[in-house]
């Protein structure tokens, strides 16, 4: 360890002869030297300079060396400067007092040149080592802080990726299950649908046959009249076709739901495919239909659609359906939360709505806008919306991953954009932009 050249030493001594000797010795040894004759003048100089070490006489007029040292150690700007006392006092009490005040060493007068240089060099080495150690500690603390932040960020990304993979596996398994259920439903529904039309014809034929019997045998006996009255023939004649027609509508409804389930749950094979955006939105709305209808607890959430003429989009259909599901589910949650604080009369006057409209942007993008008239969000909430694990829902009601995963699907997997515009008290709009 070498002493940096031109280290600055402040010598404080009220005896000019002693000060001059020290000045010459230290100067010849390569140090820069400043002199002060009193404690007061030394404190004044220390307001504008920062020496590497101070040689301080104990016995001085005005404030002595002990008081000068006490004031030095009480100031943040000078407390770390090493102080070596110079004194003719040799009793232990004075030395102990000096060390208690923060001095690092003593030089006993009359001073010896070799001892002065040896002690000054030794304490300068210690000071420089302490400064280097402090710098290393600061650098290490900075590196630890930086590394901790990097590790925390990496851990959050790993957790998000793991949960995303779990979510994808769940969606994939759910998709296979739903597709299987839809397929199983389609078979019996197909049988029923195929048999309804002939059944209706059979009913018409039977009623025609009954009419023919009544024409040929107009005078039915009492037993026949009683049988006709028992089955309420005229009511059956009127109601049975309606019943079959209602069954046909129900079958068609089941077919529509089954088709929507298969469309929503279609798996992604790792390759993009042409996708009808509107069909994806409609299938998602079909699945969420039970949450949109009126219940004993709240009124219906109205859906308004304004679809433009969109081309098919090359994308991962299953992933985009997941985005639609996340955004629409959040919109329904927001509207439900707001309606809990509103009266039925207020809701009838200002019903909860979700408006969906699409557009082609500059012939290069497809834009999907999903707008609700809920309570909106504060800027602090909106700015953190796509962060992993951020949620405004109560514990157990959400993972905080839905919108984060949606943003990843749109921005990374489709090189698109996902924006949120929201003002507290004025509702929320999500804009999905997918390149053509």
Tab-separated table of C-alpha atoms in Angstrom:
chain	number	residue	atom	x	y	z
A	1	UNK	CA	0.000	0.000	0.000
A	2	UNK	CA	1.607	3.298	-1.099
A	3	UNK	CA	0.796	6.808	0.114
A	4	UNK	CA	-0.714	8.957	-2.645
A	5	UNK	CA	1.668	11.805	-3.560
A	6	UNK	CA	0.863	15.319	-2.451
A	7	UNK	CA	-1.267	14.270	0.532
A	8	UNK	CA	-2.419	17.396	2.381
A	9	UNK	CA	-1.458	17.800	6.064
A	10	UNK	CA	-2.765	20.538	8.355
A	11	UNK	CA	-0.356	21.463	11.179
A	12	UNK	CA	-1.933	23.354	14.098
A	13	UNK	CA	0.676	24.754	16.526
A	14	UNK	CA	0.882	28.139	18.246
A	15	UNK	CA	4.690	28.002	18.370
A	16	UNK	CA	6.077	29.331	15.046
A	17	UNK	CA	9.426	27.534	15.504
A	18	UNK	CA	7.757	24.136	15.955
A	19	UNK	CA	5.404	24.801	13.069
A	20	UNK	CA	8.302	25.798	10.783
A	21	UNK	CA	10.256	22.626	11.615
A	22	UNK	CA	7.246	20.432	10.896
A	23	UNK	CA	6.524	22.336	7.703
A	24	UNK	CA	10.059	21.734	6.379
A	25	UNK	CA	10.172	18.055	7.382
A	26	UNK	CA	6.823	17.247	5.812
A	27	UNK	CA	7.467	19.366	2.735
A	28	UNK	CA	10.770	17.610	2.094
A	29	UNK	CA	8.954	14.262	2.409
A	30	UNK	CA	6.658	15.230	-0.488
A	31	UNK	CA	3.566	16.363	1.411
A	32	UNK	CA	1.534	19.502	0.910
A	33	UNK	CA	1.379	21.381	4.207
A	34	UNK	CA	-0.918	24.078	5.620
A	35	UNK	CA	-0.274	25.877	8.924
A	36	UNK	CA	-2.676	27.225	11.549
A	37	UNK	CA	-1.605	28.853	14.825
A	38	UNK	CA	-4.844	28.466	16.807
A	39	UNK	CA	-7.793	26.122	17.088
A	40	UNK	CA	-10.106	28.853	15.824
A	41	UNK	CA	-8.064	29.476	12.673
A	42	UNK	CA	-7.817	25.717	12.052
A	43	UNK	CA	-11.611	25.360	12.213
A	44	UNK	CA	-11.996	28.264	9.777
A	45	UNK	CA	-9.571	26.679	7.288
A	46	UNK	CA	-11.404	23.362	7.557
A	47	UNK	CA	-14.543	24.999	6.221
A	48	UNK	CA	-12.873	25.294	2.799
A	49	UNK	CA	-10.211	22.547	2.785
A	50	UNK	CA	-10.214	18.833	3.559
A	51	UNK	CA	-6.762	17.643	4.658
A	52	UNK	CA	-5.794	13.988	4.739
A	53	UNK	CA	-4.480	14.225	8.324
A	54	UNK	CA	-4.207	16.855	11.089
A	55	UNK	CA	-1.261	17.326	13.477
A	56	UNK	CA	-2.825	19.165	16.435
A	57	UNK	CA	-1.001	20.768	19.372
A	58	UNK	CA	-2.762	20.230	22.710
A	59	UNK	CA	-1.650	23.327	24.631
A	60	UNK	CA	-2.761	26.436	22.706
A	61	UNK	CA	-4.259	29.796	23.650
A	62	UNK	CA	-8.016	30.189	23.111
A	63	UNK	CA	-9.595	26.802	22.516
A	64	UNK	CA	-7.050	24.098	23.210
A	65	UNK	CA	-6.368	21.006	21.139
A	66	UNK	CA	-8.877	18.841	23.013
A	67	UNK	CA	-11.767	21.258	22.358
A	68	UNK	CA	-10.661	21.713	18.763
A	69	UNK	CA	-10.704	17.932	18.281
A	70	UNK	CA	-14.142	17.637	19.927
A	71	UNK	CA	-15.544	20.180	17.454
A	72	UNK	CA	-13.876	18.399	14.528
A	73	UNK	CA	-15.450	15.065	15.467
A	74	UNK	CA	-18.859	16.693	15.934
A	75	UNK	CA	-18.965	17.863	12.308
A	76	UNK	CA	-19.940	15.474	9.502
A	77	UNK	CA	-17.487	17.133	7.110
A	78	UNK	CA	-14.415	16.652	9.366
A	79	UNK	CA	-15.211	13.740	11.704
A	80	UNK	CA	-13.361	11.178	9.577
A	81	UNK	CA	-10.076	13.124	9.286
A	82	UNK	CA	-7.358	11.438	11.423
A	83	UNK	CA	-6.037	13.639	14.249
A	84	UNK	CA	-2.585	13.150	15.821
A	85	UNK	CA	-2.031	15.126	19.018
A	86	UNK	CA	1.338	16.805	19.676
A	87	UNK	CA	2.091	17.451	23.345
A	88	UNK	CA	4.776	17.607	25.999
A	89	UNK	CA	2.274	16.101	28.444
A	90	UNK	CA	3.147	12.511	29.116
A	91	UNK	CA	0.626	11.483	31.772
A	92	UNK	CA	-1.805	8.733	30.887
A	93	UNK	CA	-4.892	10.786	31.789
A	94	UNK	CA	-4.290	13.320	29.019
A	95	UNK	CA	-3.622	10.594	26.465
A	96	UNK	CA	-6.801	8.734	27.402
A	97	UNK	CA	-8.780	11.968	27.112
A	98	UNK	CA	-7.369	12.529	23.637
A	99	UNK	CA	-8.240	9.023	22.465
A	100	UNK	CA	-11.761	9.383	23.871
A	101	UNK	CA	-12.187	12.533	21.790
A	102	UNK	CA	-11.274	10.601	18.638
A	103	UNK	CA	-7.536	11.082	18.174
A	104	UNK	CA	-5.690	8.249	16.437
A	105	UNK	CA	-2.218	8.797	17.939
A	106	UNK	CA	0.128	10.984	19.985
A	107	UNK	CA	3.495	12.610	19.179
A	108	UNK	CA	5.510	13.579	22.231
A	109	UNK	CA	7.550	16.787	22.170
A	110	UNK	CA	10.339	17.338	21.444
A	111	UNK	CA	9.401	15.798	18.111
A	112	UNK	CA	11.679	13.348	16.316
A	113	UNK	CA	11.706	13.668	12.509
A	114	UNK	CA	11.743	9.913	11.829
A	115	UNK	CA	8.917	9.269	14.306
A	116	UNK	CA	6.771	12.055	12.828
A	117	UNK	CA	7.135	10.702	9.299
A	118	UNK	CA	6.620	7.094	10.408
A	119	UNK	CA	3.413	7.863	12.315
A	120	UNK	CA	2.051	10.187	9.604
A	121	UNK	CA	2.726	7.594	6.891
A	122	UNK	CA	1.212	4.804	8.983
A	123	UNK	CA	-2.035	6.673	9.636
A	124	UNK	CA	-2.270	7.882	6.055
A	125	UNK	CA	-2.028	4.262	4.969
A	126	UNK	CA	-4.800	3.344	7.403
A	127	UNK	CA	-6.922	6.250	6.185
A	128	UNK	CA	-6.405	5.308	2.553
A	129	UNK	CA	-7.210	1.678	3.307
A	130	UNK	CA	-10.399	2.758	5.097
A	131	UNK	CA	-11.380	4.943	2.150
A	132	UNK	CA	-10.749	2.105	-0.290
A	133	UNK	CA	-12.716	-0.258	1.942
A	134	UNK	CA	-15.592	2.212	2.096
A	135	UNK	CA	-15.550	2.563	-1.683
A	136	UNK	CA	-15.498	-1.212	-2.061
A	137	UNK	CA	-18.410	-1.504	0.370
A	138	UNK	CA	-20.380	1.108	-1.533
A	139	UNK	CA	-19.609	-0.627	-4.821
A	140	UNK	CA	-20.546	-3.982	-3.322
A	141	UNK	CA	-23.789	-2.585	-1.888
A	142	UNK	CA	-24.628	-1.122	-5.282
A	143	UNK	CA	-23.839	-4.415	-6.995
A	144	UNK	CA	-25.860	-6.355	-4.420
A	145	UNK	CA	-28.798	-3.976	-4.828
A	146	UNK	CA	-28.555	-4.167	-8.611
A	147	UNK	CA	-28.198	-7.946	-8.558
A	148	UNK	CA	-31.104	-8.265	-6.134
A	149	UNK	CA	-33.281	-6.185	-8.438
A	150	UNK	CA	-32.189	-8.296	-11.416
A	151	UNK	CA	-32.895	-11.518	-9.529
A	152	UNK	CA	-36.263	-10.218	-8.332
A	153	UNK	CA	-37.159	-9.263	-11.882
A	154	UNK	CA	-35.953	-12.621	-13.197
A	155	UNK	CA	-37.886	-14.458	-10.477
A	156	UNK	CA	-41.051	-12.523	-11.317
A	157	UNK	CA	-40.585	-13.380	-14.997
A	158	UNK	CA	-39.992	-17.044	-14.171
A	159	UNK	CA	-43.072	-17.131	-11.945
A	160	UNK	CA	-45.112	-15.430	-14.642
A	161	UNK	CA	-43.813	-17.846	-17.266
A	162	UNK	CA	-44.542	-20.830	-15.031
A	163	UNK	CA	-48.059	-19.633	-14.292
A	164	UNK	CA	-48.542	-18.800	-17.952
A	165	UNK	CA	-47.512	-22.338	-18.864
A	166	UNK	CA	-49.853	-23.728	-16.217
A	167	UNK	CA	-52.620	-21.507	-17.546
A	168	UNK	CA	-51.918	-22.639	-21.096
A	169	UNK	CA	-51.961	-26.275	-20.019
A	170	UNK	CA	-55.234	-25.708	-18.203
A	171	UNK	CA	-56.716	-23.949	-21.222
A	172	UNK	CA	-55.433	-26.704	-23.501
A	173	UNK	CA	-56.882	-29.437	-21.282
A	174	UNK	CA	-60.110	-27.489	-20.902
A	175	UNK	CA	-60.244	-26.973	-24.648
A	176	UNK	CA	-59.857	-30.690	-25.310
A	177	UNK	CA	-62.485	-31.500	-22.705
A	178	UNK	CA	-64.940	-28.904	-24.013
A	179	UNK	CA	-64.365	-30.017	-27.592
A	180	UNK	CA	-64.999	-33.607	-26.532
A	181	UNK	CA	-68.168	-32.667	-24.666
A	182	UNK	CA	-69.362	-30.605	-27.620
A	183	UNK	CA	-68.738	-33.566	-29.925
A	184	UNK	CA	-70.630	-35.909	-27.607
A	185	UNK	CA	-73.509	-33.429	-27.407
A	186	UNK	CA	-73.647	-33.069	-31.174
A	187	UNK	CA	-74.417	-36.756	-31.771
A	188	UNK	CA	-77.650	-37.035	-29.730
A	189	UNK	CA	-78.644	-33.514	-30.714
A	190	UNK	CA	-78.213	-34.537	-34.335
A	191	UNK	CA	-80.458	-37.551	-33.771
A	192	UNK	CA	-83.120	-35.396	-32.140
A	193	UNK	CA	-82.928	-32.732	-34.834
A	194	UNK	CA	-83.101	-35.360	-37.543
A	195	UNK	CA	-86.181	-36.972	-35.975
A	196	UNK	CA	-88.113	-33.798	-35.205
A	197	UNK	CA	-89.065	-33.068	-38.819
A	198	UNK	CA	-90.507	-36.561	-39.479
A	199	UNK	CA	-92.162	-36.520	-36.056
A	200	UNK	CA	-93.946	-33.316	-37.011
A	201	UNK	CA	-95.062	-34.951	-40.271
A	202	UNK	CA	-96.299	-38.007	-38.356
A	203	UNK	CA	-98.311	-35.769	-36.051
A	204	UNK	CA	-99.877	-34.007	-39.001
A	205	UNK	CA	-100.705	-37.367	-40.585
A	206	UNK	CA	-102.277	-38.622	-37.372
A	207	UNK	CA	-104.392	-35.509	-36.998
A	208	UNK	CA	-105.403	-35.853	-40.650
A	209	UNK	CA	-106.424	-39.453	-39.978
A	210	UNK	CA	-108.413	-38.374	-36.903
A	211	UNK	CA	-110.162	-35.721	-38.997
A	212	UNK	CA	-111.012	-38.357	-41.602
A	213	UNK	CA	-112.496	-40.670	-38.946
A	214	UNK	CA	-114.572	-37.819	-37.574
A	215	UNK	CA	-115.875	-37.064	-41.065
A	216	UNK	CA	-116.736	-40.719	-41.785
A	217	UNK	CA	-118.109	-41.371	-38.308
A	218	UNK	CA	-119.750	-38.115	-37.278
A	219	UNK	CA	-121.971	-39.760	-34.685
A	220	UNK	CA	-119.573	-41.047	-32.080
A	221	UNK	CA	-120.978	-43.074	-29.260
A	222	UNK	CA	-120.725	-42.052	-25.631
A	223	UNK	CA	-117.524	-43.999	-25.079
A	224	UNK	CA	-115.790	-42.268	-27.991
A	225	UNK	CA	-116.966	-38.838	-26.836
A	226	UNK	CA	-115.636	-39.530	-23.356
A	227	UNK	CA	-112.239	-40.544	-24.748
A	228	UNK	CA	-112.026	-37.399	-26.908
A	229	UNK	CA	-112.915	-35.237	-23.945
A	230	UNK	CA	-110.378	-37.005	-21.727
A	231	UNK	CA	-107.433	-36.266	-24.014
A	232	UNK	CA	-108.733	-32.748	-24.822
A	233	UNK	CA	-108.217	-33.422	-28.502
A	234	UNK	CA	-108.593	-29.821	-29.671
A	235	UNK	CA	-105.990	-28.590	-27.177
A	236	UNK	CA	-103.571	-31.365	-28.186
A	237	UNK	CA	-104.189	-30.548	-31.863
A	238	UNK	CA	-103.230	-26.908	-31.185
A	239	UNK	CA	-100.405	-27.426	-28.661
A	240	UNK	CA	-98.485	-30.443	-30.004
A	241	UNK	CA	-97.103	-28.653	-33.118
A	242	UNK	CA	-96.034	-25.753	-30.874
A	243	UNK	CA	-94.358	-28.227	-28.542
A	244	UNK	CA	-92.420	-29.818	-31.387
A	245	UNK	CA	-91.481	-26.385	-32.740
A	246	UNK	CA	-90.208	-25.369	-29.294
A	247	UNK	CA	-88.143	-28.561	-29.131
A	248	UNK	CA	-86.671	-27.694	-32.517
A	249	UNK	CA	-85.695	-24.217	-31.270
A	250	UNK	CA	-84.091	-25.783	-28.187
A	251	UNK	CA	-82.098	-28.198	-30.323
A	252	UNK	CA	-80.921	-25.330	-32.536
A	253	UNK	CA	-79.890	-23.409	-29.414
A	254	UNK	CA	-77.876	-26.388	-28.147
A	255	UNK	CA	-76.222	-26.677	-31.560
A	256	UNK	CA	-75.297	-22.975	-31.472
A	257	UNK	CA	-73.812	-23.292	-27.985
A	258	UNK	CA	-71.909	-26.421	-29.005
A	259	UNK	CA	-70.518	-24.659	-32.069
A	260	UNK	CA	-69.459	-21.691	-29.900
A	261	UNK	CA	-67.751	-24.011	-27.425
A	262	UNK	CA	-65.807	-25.731	-30.186
A	263	UNK	CA	-64.884	-22.382	-31.735
A	264	UNK	CA	-63.722	-20.939	-28.409
A	265	UNK	CA	-61.783	-24.015	-27.332
A	266	UNK	CA	-60.015	-24.635	-30.611
A	267	UNK	CA	-56.403	-25.517	-29.870
A	268	UNK	CA	-53.358	-23.773	-31.301
A	269	UNK	CA	-50.970	-26.166	-33.029
A	270	UNK	CA	-47.969	-23.835	-32.957
A	271	UNK	CA	-48.856	-22.510	-36.402
A	272	UNK	CA	-50.950	-19.445	-37.113
A	273	UNK	CA	-54.189	-19.903	-38.988
A	274	UNK	CA	-56.863	-17.716	-40.545
A	275	UNK	CA	-59.313	-16.556	-37.899
A	276	UNK	CA	-62.628	-14.749	-38.034
A	277	UNK	CA	-62.326	-12.212	-35.214
A	278	UNK	CA	-66.082	-11.711	-34.976
A	279	UNK	CA	-66.716	-15.435	-34.572
A	280	UNK	CA	-64.188	-15.506	-31.736
A	281	UNK	CA	-65.887	-12.592	-29.963
A	282	UNK	CA	-69.354	-14.064	-30.498
A	283	UNK	CA	-68.337	-17.480	-29.174
A	284	UNK	CA	-66.846	-15.815	-26.089
A	285	UNK	CA	-70.046	-13.826	-25.531
A	286	UNK	CA	-72.069	-17.019	-25.920
A	287	UNK	CA	-70.026	-18.714	-23.180
A	288	UNK	CA	-70.370	-15.647	-20.933
A	289	UNK	CA	-74.095	-15.385	-21.680
A	290	UNK	CA	-75.132	-16.604	-18.223
A	291	UNK	CA	-73.213	-13.684	-16.661
A	292	UNK	CA	-74.843	-11.148	-18.950
A	293	UNK	CA	-78.459	-12.167	-18.372
A	294	UNK	CA	-80.642	-10.646	-15.672
A	295	UNK	CA	-80.653	-12.435	-12.311
A	296	UNK	CA	-82.682	-11.901	-9.137
A	297	UNK	CA	-79.757	-9.803	-7.881
A	298	UNK	CA	-79.206	-7.517	-10.855
A	299	UNK	CA	-80.491	-6.441	-14.235
A	300	UNK	CA	-79.154	-7.540	-17.613
A	301	UNK	CA	-75.833	-6.247	-18.930
A	302	UNK	CA	-76.556	-5.028	-22.440
A	303	UNK	CA	-74.187	-5.846	-25.307
A	304	UNK	CA	-73.931	-3.560	-28.334
A	305	UNK	CA	-71.909	-4.715	-31.334
A	306	UNK	CA	-70.783	-2.659	-34.301
A	307	UNK	CA	-68.718	-4.940	-36.510
A	308	UNK	CA	-66.835	-3.643	-39.535
A	309	UNK	CA	-66.037	-5.778	-42.567
A	310	UNK	CA	-62.847	-7.431	-41.300
A	311	UNK	CA	-60.583	-9.747	-43.284
A	312	UNK	CA	-59.475	-13.038	-41.769
A	313	UNK	CA	-56.489	-12.569	-39.471
A	314	UNK	CA	-53.428	-14.845	-39.335
A	315	UNK	CA	-53.076	-15.569	-35.626
A	316	UNK	CA	-53.346	-18.095	-32.824
A	317	UNK	CA	-57.144	-18.282	-32.442
A	318	UNK	CA	-57.177	-20.022	-29.072
A	319	UNK	CA	-54.895	-17.379	-27.579
A	320	UNK	CA	-56.969	-14.473	-28.893
A	321	UNK	CA	-60.122	-16.102	-27.533
A	322	UNK	CA	-58.369	-16.171	-24.161
A	323	UNK	CA	-57.682	-12.424	-24.475
A	324	UNK	CA	-61.344	-11.734	-25.318
A	325	UNK	CA	-62.429	-13.852	-22.351
A	326	UNK	CA	-60.103	-12.047	-19.910
A	327	UNK	CA	-61.124	-8.550	-21.003
A	328	UNK	CA	-64.862	-9.265	-21.205
A	329	UNK	CA	-64.839	-11.073	-17.845
A	330	UNK	CA	-63.100	-8.092	-16.238
A	331	UNK	CA	-65.655	-5.736	-17.778
A	332	UNK	CA	-68.509	-7.822	-16.352
A	333	UNK	CA	-66.789	-7.867	-12.935
A	334	UNK	CA	-66.431	-4.074	-13.009
A	335	UNK	CA	-70.081	-3.570	-13.962
A	336	UNK	CA	-71.293	-6.025	-11.312
A	337	UNK	CA	-69.222	-4.239	-8.673
A	338	UNK	CA	-70.664	-0.860	-9.662
A	339	UNK	CA	-74.260	-2.141	-9.786
A	340	UNK	CA	-74.013	-3.422	-6.221
A	341	UNK	CA	-73.948	0.211	-5.119
A	342	UNK	CA	-76.843	1.334	-7.372
A	343	UNK	CA	-80.591	1.029	-7.046
A	344	UNK	CA	-82.732	-0.809	-9.591
A	345	UNK	CA	-84.247	2.493	-10.695
A	346	UNK	CA	-80.792	3.971	-11.308
A	347	UNK	CA	-79.700	0.926	-13.304
A	348	UNK	CA	-82.854	1.106	-15.438
A	349	UNK	CA	-82.127	4.769	-16.179
A	350	UNK	CA	-78.416	4.173	-16.839
A	351	UNK	CA	-78.063	0.464	-17.714
A	352	UNK	CA	-74.745	-1.347	-17.581
A	353	UNK	CA	-73.408	-1.835	-21.103
A	354	UNK	CA	-70.495	-3.322	-22.987
A	355	UNK	CA	-69.937	-1.939	-26.460
A	356	UNK	CA	-67.777	-3.860	-28.927
A	357	UNK	CA	-66.718	-2.391	-32.236
A	358	UNK	CA	-64.085	-3.311	-34.777
A	359	UNK	CA	-62.201	-1.510	-37.515
A	360	UNK	CA	-59.431	-1.823	-40.075
A	361	UNK	CA	-56.638	0.675	-39.336
A	362	UNK	CA	-54.634	1.973	-42.302
A	363	UNK	CA	-55.110	-1.357	-44.103
A	364	UNK	CA	-52.399	-2.744	-41.806
A	365	UNK	CA	-54.089	-3.489	-38.504
A	366	UNK	CA	-57.334	-4.889	-37.162
A	367	UNK	CA	-58.634	-2.955	-34.166
A	368	UNK	CA	-60.995	-4.420	-31.569
A	369	UNK	CA	-62.509	-1.999	-29.042
A	370	UNK	CA	-64.215	-3.281	-25.878
A	371	UNK	CA	-65.812	-0.457	-23.888
A	372	UNK	CA	-67.759	-0.652	-20.625
A	373	UNK	CA	-69.550	2.141	-18.792
A	374	UNK	CA	-68.372	1.031	-15.343
A	375	UNK	CA	-66.640	3.081	-12.672
A	376	UNK	CA	-63.318	3.378	-14.514
A	377	UNK	CA	-59.866	3.421	-12.933
A	378	UNK	CA	-57.480	5.892	-11.352
A	379	UNK	CA	-54.265	6.601	-13.267
A	380	UNK	CA	-52.141	4.737	-10.707
A	381	UNK	CA	-54.228	1.599	-11.210
A	382	UNK	CA	-54.325	1.938	-14.997
A	383	UNK	CA	-50.534	2.348	-15.242
A	384	UNK	CA	-49.954	-0.955	-13.383
A	385	UNK	CA	-52.705	-2.913	-15.120
A	386	UNK	CA	-50.460	-5.172	-17.213
A	387	UNK	CA	-47.930	-5.894	-14.450
A	388	UNK	CA	-47.767	-9.556	-13.384
A	389	UNK	CA	-49.712	-10.353	-10.203
A	390	UNK	CA	-51.291	-6.888	-9.974
A	391	UNK	CA	-54.986	-7.085	-9.168
A	392	UNK	CA	-57.635	-4.851	-7.633
A	393	UNK	CA	-59.844	-7.815	-6.756
A	394	UNK	CA	-60.161	-9.266	-3.238
A	395	UNK	CA	-57.905	-12.132	-2.173
A	396	UNK	CA	-59.037	-15.341	-3.814
A	397	UNK	CA	-60.942	-13.555	-6.585
A	398	UNK	CA	-58.110	-13.145	-9.077
A	399	UNK	CA	-54.483	-14.088	-9.736
A	400	UNK	CA	-53.418	-10.776	-11.265
A	401	UNK	CA	-52.238	-12.652	-14.356
A	402	UNK	CA	-55.183	-12.369	-16.755
A	403	UNK	CA	-54.316	-8.994	-18.260
A	404	UNK	CA	-50.560	-9.595	-17.977
A	405	UNK	CA	-50.912	-12.795	-19.997
A	406	UNK	CA	-53.275	-11.037	-22.413
A	407	UNK	CA	-50.676	-8.322	-22.991
A	408	UNK	CA	-47.999	-10.954	-23.588
A	409	UNK	CA	-50.254	-12.823	-26.039
A	410	UNK	CA	-51.028	-9.673	-28.025
A	411	UNK	CA	-47.657	-7.878	-27.855
A	412	UNK	CA	-45.192	-10.785	-27.985
A	413	UNK	CA	-47.015	-13.662	-29.650
A	414	UNK	CA	-48.843	-11.541	-32.250
A	415	UNK	CA	-46.573	-8.442	-32.418
A	416	UNK	CA	-49.673	-6.386	-31.726
A	417	UNK	CA	-50.717	-3.730	-29.232
A	418	UNK	CA	-52.981	-3.761	-26.190
A	419	UNK	CA	-53.998	-0.402	-24.736
A	420	UNK	CA	-56.252	0.618	-21.881
A	421	UNK	CA	-57.952	4.009	-21.666
A	422	UNK	CA	-59.828	4.735	-18.471
A	423	UNK	CA	-61.003	7.684	-16.430
A	424	UNK	CA	-62.311	7.300	-12.907
A	425	UNK	CA	-66.087	7.499	-13.028
A	426	UNK	CA	-66.292	7.297	-16.829
A	427	UNK	CA	-65.710	3.646	-17.733
A	428	UNK	CA	-62.894	1.742	-19.412
A	429	UNK	CA	-61.878	0.970	-22.993
A	430	UNK	CA	-59.495	-1.779	-24.075
A	431	UNK	CA	-58.081	-1.583	-27.591
A	432	UNK	CA	-56.564	-4.680	-29.198
A	433	UNK	CA	-54.601	-4.121	-32.416
A	434	UNK	CA	-53.448	-7.127	-34.448
A	435	UNK	CA	-51.316	-6.729	-37.598
A	436	UNK	CA	-52.715	-8.071	-40.852
